[in-house]
Short mmCIF file of C-alpha atoms in Angstrom, two decimals:
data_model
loop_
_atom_site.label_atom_id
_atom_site.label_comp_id
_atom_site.label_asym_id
_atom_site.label_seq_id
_atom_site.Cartn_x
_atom_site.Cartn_y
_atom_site.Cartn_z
CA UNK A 1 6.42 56.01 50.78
CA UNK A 2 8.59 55.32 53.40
CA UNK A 3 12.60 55.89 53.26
CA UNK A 4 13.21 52.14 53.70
CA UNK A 5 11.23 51.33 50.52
CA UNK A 6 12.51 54.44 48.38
CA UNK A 7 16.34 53.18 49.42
CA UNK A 8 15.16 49.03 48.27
CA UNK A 9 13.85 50.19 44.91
CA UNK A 10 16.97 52.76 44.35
CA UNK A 11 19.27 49.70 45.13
CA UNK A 12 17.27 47.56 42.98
CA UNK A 13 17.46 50.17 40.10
CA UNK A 14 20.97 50.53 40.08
CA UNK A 15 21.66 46.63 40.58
CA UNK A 16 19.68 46.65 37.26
CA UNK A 17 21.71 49.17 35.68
CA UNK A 18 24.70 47.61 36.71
CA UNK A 19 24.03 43.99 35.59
CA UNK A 20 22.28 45.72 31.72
CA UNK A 21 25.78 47.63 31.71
CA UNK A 22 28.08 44.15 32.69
CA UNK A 23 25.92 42.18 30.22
CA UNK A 24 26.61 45.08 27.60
CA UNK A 25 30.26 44.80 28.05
CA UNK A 26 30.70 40.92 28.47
CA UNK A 27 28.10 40.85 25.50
CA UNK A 28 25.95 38.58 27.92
CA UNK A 29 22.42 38.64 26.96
CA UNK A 30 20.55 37.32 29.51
CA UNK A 31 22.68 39.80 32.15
CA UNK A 32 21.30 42.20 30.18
CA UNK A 33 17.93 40.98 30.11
CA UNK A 34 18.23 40.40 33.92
CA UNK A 35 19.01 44.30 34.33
CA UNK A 36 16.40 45.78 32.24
CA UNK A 37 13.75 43.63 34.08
CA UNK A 38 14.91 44.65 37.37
CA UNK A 39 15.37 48.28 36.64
CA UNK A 40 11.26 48.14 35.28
CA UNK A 41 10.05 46.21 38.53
CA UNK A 42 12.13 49.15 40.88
CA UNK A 43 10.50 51.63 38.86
CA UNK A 44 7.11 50.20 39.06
CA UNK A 45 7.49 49.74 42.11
CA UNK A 46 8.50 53.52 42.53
CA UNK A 47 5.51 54.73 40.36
CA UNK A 48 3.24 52.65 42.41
CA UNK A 49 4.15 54.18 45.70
CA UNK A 50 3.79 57.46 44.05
CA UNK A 51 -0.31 56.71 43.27
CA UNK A 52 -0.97 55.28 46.86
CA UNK A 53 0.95 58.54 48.33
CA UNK A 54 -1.56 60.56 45.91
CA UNK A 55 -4.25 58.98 47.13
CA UNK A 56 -4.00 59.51 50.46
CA UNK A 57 -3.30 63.31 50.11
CA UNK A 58 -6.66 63.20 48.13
CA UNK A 59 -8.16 61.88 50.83
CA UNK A 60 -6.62 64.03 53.45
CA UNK A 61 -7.75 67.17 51.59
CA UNK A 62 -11.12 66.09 51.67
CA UNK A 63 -11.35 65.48 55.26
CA UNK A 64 -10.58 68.89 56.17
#
């Protein structure tokens, strides 16, 4: 995973957290809905660079 695309899904997290945390306080429940979804897709996002990275250091062990 490249630096680029680990700094895009941090910002996106913490746009997420920040919009769940203004919808929280302006009792604003689609902000809030709007936060919590973005926060999952950063995070999915993060968890699915994390299996393409693994797979590639699978396949790098075997071909040595």
């Amino acid at each position: 995973m490249s630096f680029t695309e680990k700094a895009k899904n941090k910002a996106q997290e913490l746009s997420g957290v920040a919009k769940e945390r203004l919808g929280d306080v302006t009792d604003n429940e689609r902000l809030r809905a709007e936060g919590a979804s973005e926060q999952s897709t950063a995070r999915a996002r993060q968890a699915g660079e994390h299996v393409k990275q693994a797979g590639r250091d699978v396949k790098d062990a075997f071909e040595k």
